[in-house]
CSV table of C-alpha atoms in Angstrom, one decimal:
chain,number,residue,atom,x,y,z
I,1,TYR,CA,-8.5,-25.7,2.3
I,2,MET,CA,-6.2,-26.2,-0.6
I,3,GLU,CA,-3.4,-28.7,-1.0
I,4,ILE,CA,-0.6,-27.1,-3.1
I,5,SER,CA,1.1,-29.6,-5.4
I,6,ARG,CA,3.2,-27.3,-7.3
I,7,SER,CA,4.1,-23.6,-7.3
I,8,TRP,CA,6.7,-21.4,-8.9
I,9,THR,CA,7.6,-17.7,-9.2
I,10,ARG,CA,9.7,-15.7,-11.6
I,11,ILE,CA,10.8,-12.2,-10.6
I,12,ASN,CA,12.7,-9.9,-12.8
I,13,LEU,CA,14.0,-6.4,-12.0
I,14,ASP,CA,15.6,-4.2,-14.6
I,15,ASN,CA,17.9,-1.2,-14.2
I,16,LEU,CA,15.0,1.2,-14.6
I,17,GLY,CA,13.2,-0.2,-11.6
I,18,VAL,CA,10.5,-2.2,-13.5
I,19,LEU,CA,9.8,-5.3,-11.5
I,20,THR,CA,7.9,-8.1,-13.3
I,21,LEU,CA,6.5,-11.0,-11.3
I,22,LYS,CA,4.9,-14.1,-12.6
I,23,ALA,CA,3.6,-16.9,-10.4
I,24,THR,CA,1.7,-20.1,-10.8
I,25,ILE,CA,0.1,-22.3,-8.1
I,26,ASN,CA,-1.4,-25.7,-8.8
I,27,GLY,CA,-3.3,-27.7,-6.3
I,28,THR,CA,-6.5,-29.3,-5.1
I,29,SER,CA,-9.3,-27.5,-3.2
I,30,ARG,CA,-11.2,-29.6,-0.8
I,31,VAL,CA,-14.6,-28.2,0.5
I,32,ASP,CA,-17.5,-30.2,1.9
I,33,GLY,CA,-16.1,-33.5,0.8
I,34,LYS,CA,-15.6,-32.3,-2.8
I,35,SER,CA,-12.3,-31.9,-4.6
I,36,SER,CA,-11.6,-29.5,-7.4
I,37,THR,CA,-8.4,-28.9,-9.3
I,38,VAL,CA,-7.1,-25.3,-9.0
I,39,HIS,CA,-4.7,-23.5,-11.4
I,40,LEU,CA,-3.8,-20.0,-10.4
I,41,ASN,CA,-1.7,-17.8,-12.7
I,42,TYR,CA,-0.7,-14.4,-11.6
I,43,ALA,CA,1.3,-11.7,-13.3
I,44,HIS,CA,2.2,-8.2,-12.0
I,45,GLU,CA,4.4,-5.4,-13.3
I,46,GLU,CA,5.3,-2.3,-11.2
I,47,ASN,CA,8.0,0.3,-11.2
I,48,ILE,CA,9.4,0.0,-7.7
I,49,PHE,CA,11.2,3.3,-7.8
I,50,ASP,CA,7.7,5.0,-8.4
I,51,LEU,CA,6.3,2.8,-5.7
I,52,TRP,CA,9.0,3.8,-3.1
I,53,ARG,CA,8.5,7.4,-3.9
I,54,SER,CA,4.7,7.2,-3.4
I,55,LEU,CA,5.1,5.3,-0.1
I,56,ARG,CA,7.5,8.1,1.1
I,57,PHE,CA,5.0,10.8,0.1
I,58,GLY,CA,2.9,10.4,3.2
I,59,ASP,CA,5.9,10.6,5.5
I,60,ASN,CA,7.2,13.6,3.7
I,61,LEU,CA,3.8,15.4,3.8
I,62,GLN,CA,3.4,14.6,7.5
I,63,ALA,CA,6.9,16.0,8.3
I,64,TRP,CA,6.3,19.1,6.2
I,65,LEU,CA,2.9,19.7,8.0
I,66,GLU,CA,4.5,19.2,11.4
I,67,GLN,CA,7.2,21.8,10.6
I,68,ASN,CA,5.0,24.4,8.8
I,69,ALA,CA,1.5,24.1,10.1
I,70,MET,CA,0.3,26.5,12.8
I,71,LEU,CA,-3.0,26.7,14.7
I,72,PRO,CA,-5.2,29.6,13.5
I,73,VAL,CA,-5.0,32.8,15.5
I,74,ARG,CA,-8.1,33.3,17.5
I,75,ARG,CA,-9.7,36.7,16.7
I,76,CYS,CA,-12.1,38.6,18.9
I,77,THR,CA,-15.4,39.8,17.4
I,78,ASP,CA,-17.4,43.0,18.2
I,79,GLY,CA,-14.4,44.7,19.9
I,80,LYS,CA,-14.7,42.5,22.9
I,81,THR,CA,-11.6,41.3,24.9
I,82,CYS,CA,-10.7,37.7,24.1
I,83,LYS,CA,-10.0,35.2,26.8
I,84,GLU,CA,-8.1,32.0,26.2
I,85,PRO,CA,-10.1,28.9,26.8
I,86,LYS,CA,-9.1,27.0,29.9
């Protein structure tokens, strides 16, 4: 496990939707009776407007398919009469 001694996060969002996140976690990892100091630094930048659009893409595609997709028409071969499967 890890004992966290200090952590902080800075989040910035501009008017164009660019979100910048910076985080730091400091602590001590304890495994099998041994202790190690841990310094984790993380930075991420994402345009959340693009992210929201991409997350909605799947829902929009599913709705479009439900409204526009049809099962294929079954065609008879060799001039035989077709019977619907039961």
